Amino acid sequence: MSRVKIAPSLLACDLAHIAEEVRSVEAAGADLLHFDVMDGHFVPNLTFGPGLCAAVRRLTRLPLDVHLMVTKPDSLVEPFIEAGANRISVHVEAVTHLHHSLTRIRELGAQPGVALNPATPASALDEVWPLVDFVLIMSVNPGFGGQHLIPETLDKIARIRSDRDHRGARAELLVDGGVEPGNAEALRSLGVDVLVAGTAVFRAADRRRAIAALRGDEQE
Ligand code: DX5
Ligand code: ZN
């Protein structure tokens, strides 16, 4: 099994010091940065736009993983790609023409992904496996950091992994929400490729140790 990647979520960083925060997790071993975009409609919170994404792009070479928790993601795809997004996920619950949205992300030069809320069945992926580079499995109801992982999502992760493997698809599996050292081993053993973690990384006293603990590295 290949080594799990860690994607710190900037939602939990100190925005007053974002440059230091980005550099700190890069130095601590982050593999990519997760960038949560919320519109106040799809989820009851508002966060970041393409302007902040472009500013983060100037701070790091890490891939930027943009998670669009918005009702109308299509109009934001191009601005975020111009702002330096490498990967963009749209929520299956938000999009009417999913095939079109995913194909367009790829045509515009980013890696397309699809995100699933906790109550959305794994079968929502049945027709999109050939179109996506990754699947973002929400393990909390999206909108806020610092929540607890919903235990029932573990079974769904296992089903999604099995579906992917049976179809011979190569999409990476990401888990987002409530990821912390106490559940990271279970997630790794389910074959998750990327752990997204906000609180567990940015609120840790030692971010290098926090990332190592999520990865299951020996020095812990
Ligand atoms: C939740 C966001 C997550 C969030 C995770 O709506 O999509 O990416 O930042 O934060 P933690 O790791 O604190 O649950
Ligand atoms: Zn997210």
mmCIF file with all atom_site columns, C-alpha atoms in Angstrom, residues 9-167:
data_model
loop_
_atom_site.group_PDB
_atom_site.id
_atom_site.type_symbol
_atom_site.label_atom_id
_atom_site.label_alt_id
_atom_site.label_comp_id
_atom_site.label_asym_id
_atom_site.label_entity_id
_atom_site.label_seq_id
_atom_site.pdbx_PDB_ins_code
_atom_site.Cartn_x
_atom_site.Cartn_y
_atom_site.Cartn_z
_atom_site.occupancy
_atom_site.B_iso_or_equiv
_atom_site.pdbx_formal_charge
_atom_site.auth_seq_id
_atom_site.auth_comp_id
_atom_site.auth_asym_id
_atom_site.auth_atom_id
_atom_site.pdbx_PDB_model_num
ATOM 1   C CA . SER A 1 9   ? -7.159  22.246 5.565   1.00 0.00 ? 9   SER A CA 1
ATOM 2   C CA . LEU A 1 10  ? -6.549  25.997 5.673   1.00 0.00 ? 10  LEU A CA 1
ATOM 3   C CA . LEU A 1 11  ? -9.979  26.464 7.247   1.00 0.00 ? 11  LEU A CA 1
ATOM 4   C CA . ALA A 1 12  ? -8.316  25.816 10.615  1.00 0.00 ? 12  ALA A CA 1
ATOM 5   C CA . CYS A 1 13  ? -5.268  28.037 10.135  1.00 0.00 ? 13  CYS A CA 1
ATOM 6   C CA . ASP A 1 14  ? -4.673  31.448 11.664  1.00 0.00 ? 14  ASP A CA 1
ATOM 7   C CA . LEU A 1 15  ? -5.749  33.675 8.772   1.00 0.00 ? 15  LEU A CA 1
ATOM 8   C CA . ALA A 1 16  ? -4.017  36.682 10.324  1.00 0.00 ? 16  ALA A CA 1
ATOM 9   C CA . HIS A 1 17  ? -0.742  34.851 9.650   1.00 0.00 ? 17  HIS A CA 1
ATOM 10  C CA . ILE A 1 18  ? -1.578  32.820 6.592   1.00 0.00 ? 18  ILE A CA 1
ATOM 11  C CA . ALA A 1 19  ? 1.877   33.044 5.015   1.00 0.00 ? 19  ALA A CA 1
ATOM 12  C CA . GLU A 1 20  ? 3.541   31.586 8.111   1.00 0.00 ? 20  GLU A CA 1
ATOM 13  C CA . GLU A 1 21  ? 0.798   28.989 8.424   1.00 0.00 ? 21  GLU A CA 1
ATOM 14  C CA . VAL A 1 22  ? 1.261   27.747 4.862   1.00 0.00 ? 22  VAL A CA 1
ATOM 15  C CA . ARG A 1 23  ? 5.039   27.618 5.207   1.00 0.00 ? 23  ARG A CA 1
ATOM 16  C CA . SER A 1 24  ? 4.754   25.868 8.550   1.00 0.00 ? 24  SER A CA 1
ATOM 17  C CA . VAL A 1 25  ? 2.712   22.938 7.250   1.00 0.00 ? 25  VAL A CA 1
ATOM 18  C CA . GLU A 1 26  ? 4.819   22.707 4.113   1.00 0.00 ? 26  GLU A CA 1
ATOM 19  C CA . ALA A 1 27  ? 7.913   22.409 6.308   1.00 0.00 ? 27  ALA A CA 1
ATOM 20  C CA . ALA A 1 28  ? 6.102   19.909 8.519   1.00 0.00 ? 28  ALA A CA 1
ATOM 21  C CA . GLY A 1 29  ? 5.614   17.518 5.600   1.00 0.00 ? 29  GLY A CA 1
ATOM 22  C CA . ALA A 1 30  ? 2.202   18.318 4.080   1.00 0.00 ? 30  ALA A CA 1
ATOM 23  C CA . ASP A 1 31  ? 1.674   16.775 0.644   1.00 0.00 ? 31  ASP A CA 1
ATOM 24  C CA . LEU A 1 32  ? -1.004  19.171 -0.569  1.00 0.00 ? 32  LEU A CA 1
ATOM 25  C CA . LEU A 1 33  ? -3.151  21.998 0.788   1.00 0.00 ? 33  LEU A CA 1
ATOM 26  C CA . HIS A 1 34  ? -6.907  21.729 1.124   1.00 0.00 ? 34  HIS A CA 1
ATOM 27  C CA . PHE A 1 35  ? -8.845  24.937 0.407   1.00 0.00 ? 35  PHE A CA 1
ATOM 28  C CA . ASP A 1 36  ? -12.477 25.013 1.575   1.00 0.00 ? 36  ASP A CA 1
ATOM 29  C CA . VAL A 1 37  ? -14.802 27.249 -0.437  1.00 0.00 ? 37  VAL A CA 1
ATOM 30  C CA . MET A 1 38  ? -18.234 27.858 1.143   1.00 0.00 ? 38  MET A CA 1
ATOM 31  C CA . ASP A 1 39  ? -20.994 30.071 -0.245  1.00 0.00 ? 39  ASP A CA 1
ATOM 32  C CA . GLY A 1 40  ? -23.475 30.462 2.628   1.00 0.00 ? 40  GLY A CA 1
ATOM 33  C CA . HIS A 1 41  ? -26.073 28.516 0.599   1.00 0.00 ? 41  HIS A CA 1
ATOM 34  C CA . PHE A 1 42  ? -24.837 24.988 0.065   1.00 0.00 ? 42  PHE A CA 1
ATOM 35  C CA . VAL A 1 43  ? -23.441 25.144 3.583   1.00 0.00 ? 43  VAL A CA 1
ATOM 36  C CA . PRO A 1 44  ? -24.243 27.656 6.329   1.00 0.00 ? 44  PRO A CA 1
ATOM 37  C CA . ASN A 1 45  ? -20.858 29.333 6.306   1.00 0.00 ? 45  ASN A CA 1
ATOM 38  C CA . LEU A 1 46  ? -18.795 31.642 4.096   1.00 0.00 ? 46  LEU A CA 1
ATOM 39  C CA . THR A 1 47  ? -15.097 31.310 3.461   1.00 0.00 ? 47  THR A CA 1
ATOM 40  C CA . PHE A 1 48  ? -12.563 31.889 0.730   1.00 0.00 ? 48  PHE A CA 1
ATOM 41  C CA . GLY A 1 49  ? -12.638 33.053 -2.885  1.00 0.00 ? 49  GLY A CA 1
ATOM 42  C CA . PRO A 1 50  ? -10.218 32.947 -5.813  1.00 0.00 ? 50  PRO A CA 1
ATOM 43  C CA . GLY A 1 51  ? -8.350  36.004 -4.524  1.00 0.00 ? 51  GLY A CA 1
ATOM 44  C CA . LEU A 1 52  ? -7.125  34.233 -1.428  1.00 0.00 ? 52  LEU A CA 1
ATOM 45  C CA . CYS A 1 53  ? -6.373  31.144 -3.497  1.00 0.00 ? 53  CYS A CA 1
ATOM 46  C CA . ALA A 1 54  ? -4.111  33.219 -5.765  1.00 0.00 ? 54  ALA A CA 1
ATOM 47  C CA . ALA A 1 55  ? -2.361  34.626 -2.693  1.00 0.00 ? 55  ALA A CA 1
ATOM 48  C CA . VAL A 1 56  ? -1.764  31.122 -1.314  1.00 0.00 ? 56  VAL A CA 1
ATOM 49  C CA . ARG A 1 57  ? -0.510  30.049 -4.760  1.00 0.00 ? 57  ARG A CA 1
ATOM 50  C CA . ARG A 1 58  ? 2.267   32.621 -4.441  1.00 0.00 ? 58  ARG A CA 1
ATOM 51  C CA . LEU A 1 59  ? 3.299   31.196 -1.062  1.00 0.00 ? 59  LEU A CA 1
ATOM 52  C CA . THR A 1 60  ? 3.829   27.539 -1.921  1.00 0.00 ? 60  THR A CA 1
ATOM 53  C CA . ARG A 1 61  ? 4.471   24.953 -4.593  1.00 0.00 ? 61  ARG A CA 1
ATOM 54  C CA . LEU A 1 62  ? 2.273   22.387 -2.878  1.00 0.00 ? 62  LEU A CA 1
ATOM 55  C CA . PRO A 1 63  ? -0.691  21.284 -4.978  1.00 0.00 ? 63  PRO A CA 1
ATOM 56  C CA . LEU A 1 64  ? -3.858  23.227 -4.087  1.00 0.00 ? 64  LEU A CA 1
ATOM 57  C CA . ASP A 1 65  ? -6.932  21.061 -3.585  1.00 0.00 ? 65  ASP A CA 1
ATOM 58  C CA . VAL A 1 66  ? -10.007 23.281 -3.876  1.00 0.00 ? 66  VAL A CA 1
ATOM 59  C CA . HIS A 1 67  ? -13.203 21.891 -2.309  1.00 0.00 ? 67  HIS A CA 1
ATOM 60  C CA . LEU A 1 68  ? -16.223 23.756 -3.689  1.00 0.00 ? 68  LEU A CA 1
ATOM 61  C CA . MET A 1 69  ? -19.031 23.587 -1.115  1.00 0.00 ? 69  MET A CA 1
ATOM 62  C CA . VAL A 1 70  ? -21.213 25.872 -3.209  1.00 0.00 ? 70  VAL A CA 1
ATOM 63  C CA . THR A 1 71  ? -24.599 25.636 -4.912  1.00 0.00 ? 71  THR A CA 1
ATOM 64  C CA . LYS A 1 72  ? -23.289 26.767 -8.309  1.00 0.00 ? 72  LYS A CA 1
ATOM 65  C CA . PRO A 1 73  ? -19.740 25.521 -8.717  1.00 0.00 ? 73  PRO A CA 1
ATOM 66  C CA . ASP A 1 74  ? -19.522 25.802 -12.520 1.00 0.00 ? 74  ASP A CA 1
ATOM 67  C CA . SER A 1 75  ? -19.026 29.564 -12.538 1.00 0.00 ? 75  SER A CA 1
ATOM 68  C CA . LEU A 1 76  ? -16.170 29.283 -10.018 1.00 0.00 ? 76  LEU A CA 1
ATOM 69  C CA . VAL A 1 77  ? -14.127 26.637 -11.797 1.00 0.00 ? 77  VAL A CA 1
ATOM 70  C CA . GLU A 1 78  ? -12.326 28.935 -14.207 1.00 0.00 ? 78  GLU A CA 1
ATOM 71  C CA . PRO A 1 79  ? -11.511 31.659 -11.626 1.00 0.00 ? 79  PRO A CA 1
ATOM 72  C CA . PHE A 1 80  ? -10.043 29.064 -9.266  1.00 0.00 ? 80  PHE A CA 1
ATOM 73  C CA . ILE A 1 81  ? -7.973  27.437 -12.003 1.00 0.00 ? 81  ILE A CA 1
ATOM 74  C CA . GLU A 1 82  ? -6.676  30.878 -12.993 1.00 0.00 ? 82  GLU A CA 1
ATOM 75  C CA . ALA A 1 83  ? -5.873  31.391 -9.299  1.00 0.00 ? 83  ALA A CA 1
ATOM 76  C CA . GLY A 1 84  ? -3.676  28.293 -9.324  1.00 0.00 ? 84  GLY A CA 1
ATOM 77  C CA . ALA A 1 85  ? -5.930  25.444 -8.189  1.00 0.00 ? 85  ALA A CA 1
ATOM 78  C CA . ASN A 1 86  ? -4.508  22.064 -9.190  1.00 0.00 ? 86  ASN A CA 1
ATOM 79  C CA . ARG A 1 87  ? -7.475  19.934 -8.159  1.00 0.00 ? 87  ARG A CA 1
ATOM 80  C CA . ILE A 1 88  ? -11.127 20.915 -7.867  1.00 0.00 ? 88  ILE A CA 1
ATOM 81  C CA . SER A 1 89  ? -13.969 18.932 -6.330  1.00 0.00 ? 89  SER A CA 1
ATOM 82  C CA . VAL A 1 90  ? -17.645 19.675 -6.829  1.00 0.00 ? 90  VAL A CA 1
ATOM 83  C CA . HIS A 1 91  ? -20.424 18.201 -4.708  1.00 0.00 ? 91  HIS A CA 1
ATOM 84  C CA . VAL A 1 92  ? -22.611 15.645 -6.416  1.00 0.00 ? 92  VAL A CA 1
ATOM 85  C CA . GLU A 1 93  ? -25.555 17.052 -4.421  1.00 0.00 ? 93  GLU A CA 1
ATOM 86  C CA . ALA A 1 94  ? -25.058 20.546 -5.883  1.00 0.00 ? 94  ALA A CA 1
ATOM 87  C CA . VAL A 1 95  ? -24.520 19.870 -9.552  1.00 0.00 ? 95  VAL A CA 1
ATOM 88  C CA . THR A 1 96  ? -27.186 19.165 -12.175 1.00 0.00 ? 96  THR A CA 1
ATOM 89  C CA . HIS A 1 97  ? -24.911 18.196 -15.068 1.00 0.00 ? 97  HIS A CA 1
ATOM 90  C CA . LEU A 1 98  ? -22.114 16.403 -13.288 1.00 0.00 ? 98  LEU A CA 1
ATOM 91  C CA . HIS A 1 99  ? -20.566 14.907 -16.423 1.00 0.00 ? 99  HIS A CA 1
ATOM 92  C CA . HIS A 1 100 ? -20.281 18.358 -17.941 1.00 0.00 ? 100 HIS A CA 1
ATOM 93  C CA . SER A 1 101 ? -18.870 19.962 -14.780 1.00 0.00 ? 101 SER A CA 1
ATOM 94  C CA . LEU A 1 102 ? -16.169 17.307 -14.353 1.00 0.00 ? 102 LEU A CA 1
ATOM 95  C CA . THR A 1 103 ? -15.203 17.251 -18.016 1.00 0.00 ? 103 THR A CA 1
ATOM 96  C CA . ARG A 1 104 ? -14.869 21.011 -18.037 1.00 0.00 ? 104 ARG A CA 1
ATOM 97  C CA . ILE A 1 105 ? -12.560 21.028 -15.008 1.00 0.00 ? 105 ILE A CA 1
ATOM 98  C CA . ARG A 1 106 ? -10.236 18.674 -16.878 1.00 0.00 ? 106 ARG A CA 1
ATOM 99  C CA . GLU A 1 107 ? -10.444 20.667 -20.118 1.00 0.00 ? 107 GLU A CA 1
ATOM 100 C CA . LEU A 1 108 ? -9.482  23.818 -18.236 1.00 0.00 ? 108 LEU A CA 1
ATOM 101 C CA . GLY A 1 109 ? -6.392  22.092 -16.884 1.00 0.00 ? 109 GLY A CA 1
ATOM 102 C CA . ALA A 1 110 ? -7.144  20.890 -13.348 1.00 0.00 ? 110 ALA A CA 1
ATOM 103 C CA . GLN A 1 111 ? -7.787  17.455 -11.898 1.00 0.00 ? 111 GLN A CA 1
ATOM 104 C CA . PRO A 1 112 ? -11.515 16.862 -11.386 1.00 0.00 ? 112 PRO A CA 1
ATOM 105 C CA . GLY A 1 113 ? -12.959 15.312 -8.258  1.00 0.00 ? 113 GLY A CA 1
ATOM 106 C CA . VAL A 1 114 ? -16.383 14.689 -6.846  1.00 0.00 ? 114 VAL A CA 1
ATOM 107 C CA . ALA A 1 115 ? -17.379 15.218 -3.205  1.00 0.00 ? 115 ALA A CA 1
ATOM 108 C CA . LEU A 1 116 ? -20.097 13.268 -1.366  1.00 0.00 ? 116 LEU A CA 1
ATOM 109 C CA . ASN A 1 117 ? -21.971 14.316 1.754   1.00 0.00 ? 117 ASN A CA 1
ATOM 110 C CA . PRO A 1 118 ? -22.309 11.718 4.530   1.00 0.00 ? 118 PRO A CA 1
ATOM 111 C CA . ALA A 1 119 ? -25.885 10.719 3.604   1.00 0.00 ? 119 ALA A CA 1
ATOM 112 C CA . THR A 1 120 ? -25.190 10.447 -0.131  1.00 0.00 ? 120 THR A CA 1
ATOM 113 C CA . PRO A 1 121 ? -24.910 6.804  -1.168  1.00 0.00 ? 121 PRO A CA 1
ATOM 114 C CA . ALA A 1 122 ? -21.779 5.330  -2.706  1.00 0.00 ? 122 ALA A CA 1
ATOM 115 C CA . SER A 1 123 ? -23.839 4.511  -5.804  1.00 0.00 ? 123 SER A CA 1
ATOM 116 C CA . ALA A 1 124 ? -23.788 8.227  -6.692  1.00 0.00 ? 124 ALA A CA 1
ATOM 117 C CA . LEU A 1 125 ? -20.335 7.480  -8.107  1.00 0.00 ? 125 LEU A CA 1
ATOM 118 C CA . ASP A 1 126 ? -21.435 4.670  -10.418 1.00 0.00 ? 126 ASP A CA 1
ATOM 119 C CA . GLU A 1 127 ? -21.404 6.698  -13.632 1.00 0.00 ? 127 GLU A CA 1
ATOM 120 C CA . VAL A 1 128 ? -18.548 9.051  -12.876 1.00 0.00 ? 128 VAL A CA 1
ATOM 121 C CA . TRP A 1 129 ? -15.579 6.800  -12.074 1.00 0.00 ? 129 TRP A CA 1
ATOM 122 C CA . PRO A 1 130 ? -14.014 7.270  -15.531 1.00 0.00 ? 130 PRO A CA 1
ATOM 123 C CA . LEU A 1 131 ? -14.290 11.058 -15.198 1.00 0.00 ? 131 LEU A CA 1
ATOM 124 C CA . VAL A 1 132 ? -12.655 11.726 -11.850 1.00 0.00 ? 132 VAL A CA 1
ATOM 125 C CA . ASP A 1 133 ? -9.107  11.766 -10.544 1.00 0.00 ? 133 ASP A CA 1
ATOM 126 C CA . PHE A 1 134 ? -10.310 11.697 -6.954  1.00 0.00 ? 134 PHE A CA 1
ATOM 127 C CA . VAL A 1 135 ? -13.333 11.243 -4.706  1.00 0.00 ? 135 VAL A CA 1
ATOM 128 C CA . LEU A 1 136 ? -13.697 13.395 -1.590  1.00 0.00 ? 136 LEU A CA 1
ATOM 129 C CA . ILE A 1 137 ? -15.697 11.478 0.982   1.00 0.00 ? 137 ILE A CA 1
ATOM 130 C CA . MET A 1 138 ? -17.145 13.791 3.629   1.00 0.00 ? 138 MET A CA 1
ATOM 131 C CA . SER A 1 139 ? -16.965 12.239 7.077   1.00 0.00 ? 139 SER A CA 1
ATOM 132 C CA . VAL A 1 140 ? -18.811 15.192 8.664   1.00 0.00 ? 140 VAL A CA 1
ATOM 133 C CA . ASN A 1 141 ? -21.652 17.345 7.384   1.00 0.00 ? 141 ASN A CA 1
ATOM 134 C CA . PRO A 1 142 ? -19.752 20.085 5.564   1.00 0.00 ? 142 PRO A CA 1
ATOM 135 C CA . GLY A 1 143 ? -19.680 23.684 6.739   1.00 0.00 ? 143 GLY A CA 1
ATOM 136 C CA . PHE A 1 144 ? -17.409 23.788 9.750   1.00 0.00 ? 144 PHE A CA 1
ATOM 137 C CA . GLY A 1 145 ? -14.092 22.476 10.982  1.00 0.00 ? 145 GLY A CA 1
ATOM 138 C CA . GLY A 1 146 ? -13.573 20.819 14.324  1.00 0.00 ? 146 GLY A CA 1
ATOM 139 C CA . GLN A 1 147 ? -16.444 18.309 14.146  1.00 0.00 ? 147 GLN A CA 1
ATOM 140 C CA . HIS A 1 148 ? -16.262 14.609 15.003  1.00 0.00 ? 148 HIS A CA 1
ATOM 141 C CA . LEU A 1 149 ? -16.019 12.006 12.267  1.00 0.00 ? 149 LEU A CA 1
ATOM 142 C CA . ILE A 1 150 ? -19.374 10.258 11.743  1.00 0.00 ? 150 ILE A CA 1
ATOM 143 C CA . PRO A 1 151 ? -18.611 6.573  12.423  1.00 0.00 ? 151 PRO A CA 1
ATOM 144 C CA . GLU A 1 152 ? -21.090 5.280  9.817   1.00 0.00 ? 152 GLU A CA 1
ATOM 145 C CA . THR A 1 153 ? -18.979 6.797  7.070   1.00 0.00 ? 153 THR A CA 1
ATOM 146 C CA . LEU A 1 154 ? -16.355 4.089  7.609   1.00 0.00 ? 154 LEU A CA 1
ATOM 147 C CA . ASP A 1 155 ? -18.600 1.445  6.014   1.00 0.00 ? 155 ASP A CA 1
ATOM 148 C CA . LYS A 1 156 ? -19.250 3.746  3.099   1.00 0.00 ? 156 LYS A CA 1
ATOM 149 C CA . ILE A 1 157 ? -15.538 4.316  2.591   1.00 0.00 ? 157 ILE A CA 1
ATOM 150 C CA . ALA A 1 158 ? -15.045 0.551  2.423   1.00 0.00 ? 158 ALA A CA 1
ATOM 151 C CA . ARG A 1 159 ? -17.843 0.221  -0.161  1.00 0.00 ? 159 ARG A CA 1
ATOM 152 C CA . ILE A 1 160 ? -16.452 3.043  -2.272  1.00 0.00 ? 160 ILE A CA 1
ATOM 153 C CA . ARG A 1 161 ? -13.013 1.508  -2.228  1.00 0.00 ? 161 ARG A CA 1
ATOM 154 C CA . SER A 1 162 ? -14.398 -1.856 -3.239  1.00 0.00 ? 162 SER A CA 1
ATOM 155 C CA . ASP A 1 163 ? -16.451 -0.287 -6.066  1.00 0.00 ? 163 ASP A CA 1
ATOM 156 C CA . ARG A 1 164 ? -13.405 1.555  -7.334  1.00 0.00 ? 164 ARG A CA 1
ATOM 157 C CA . ASP A 1 165 ? -11.229 -1.532 -7.323  1.00 0.00 ? 165 ASP A CA 1
ATOM 158 C CA . HIS A 1 166 ? -13.884 -3.682 -9.007  1.00 0.00 ? 166 HIS A CA 1
ATOM 159 C CA . ARG A 1 167 ? -14.183 -1.169 -11.797 1.00 0.00 ? 167 ARG A CA 1
#
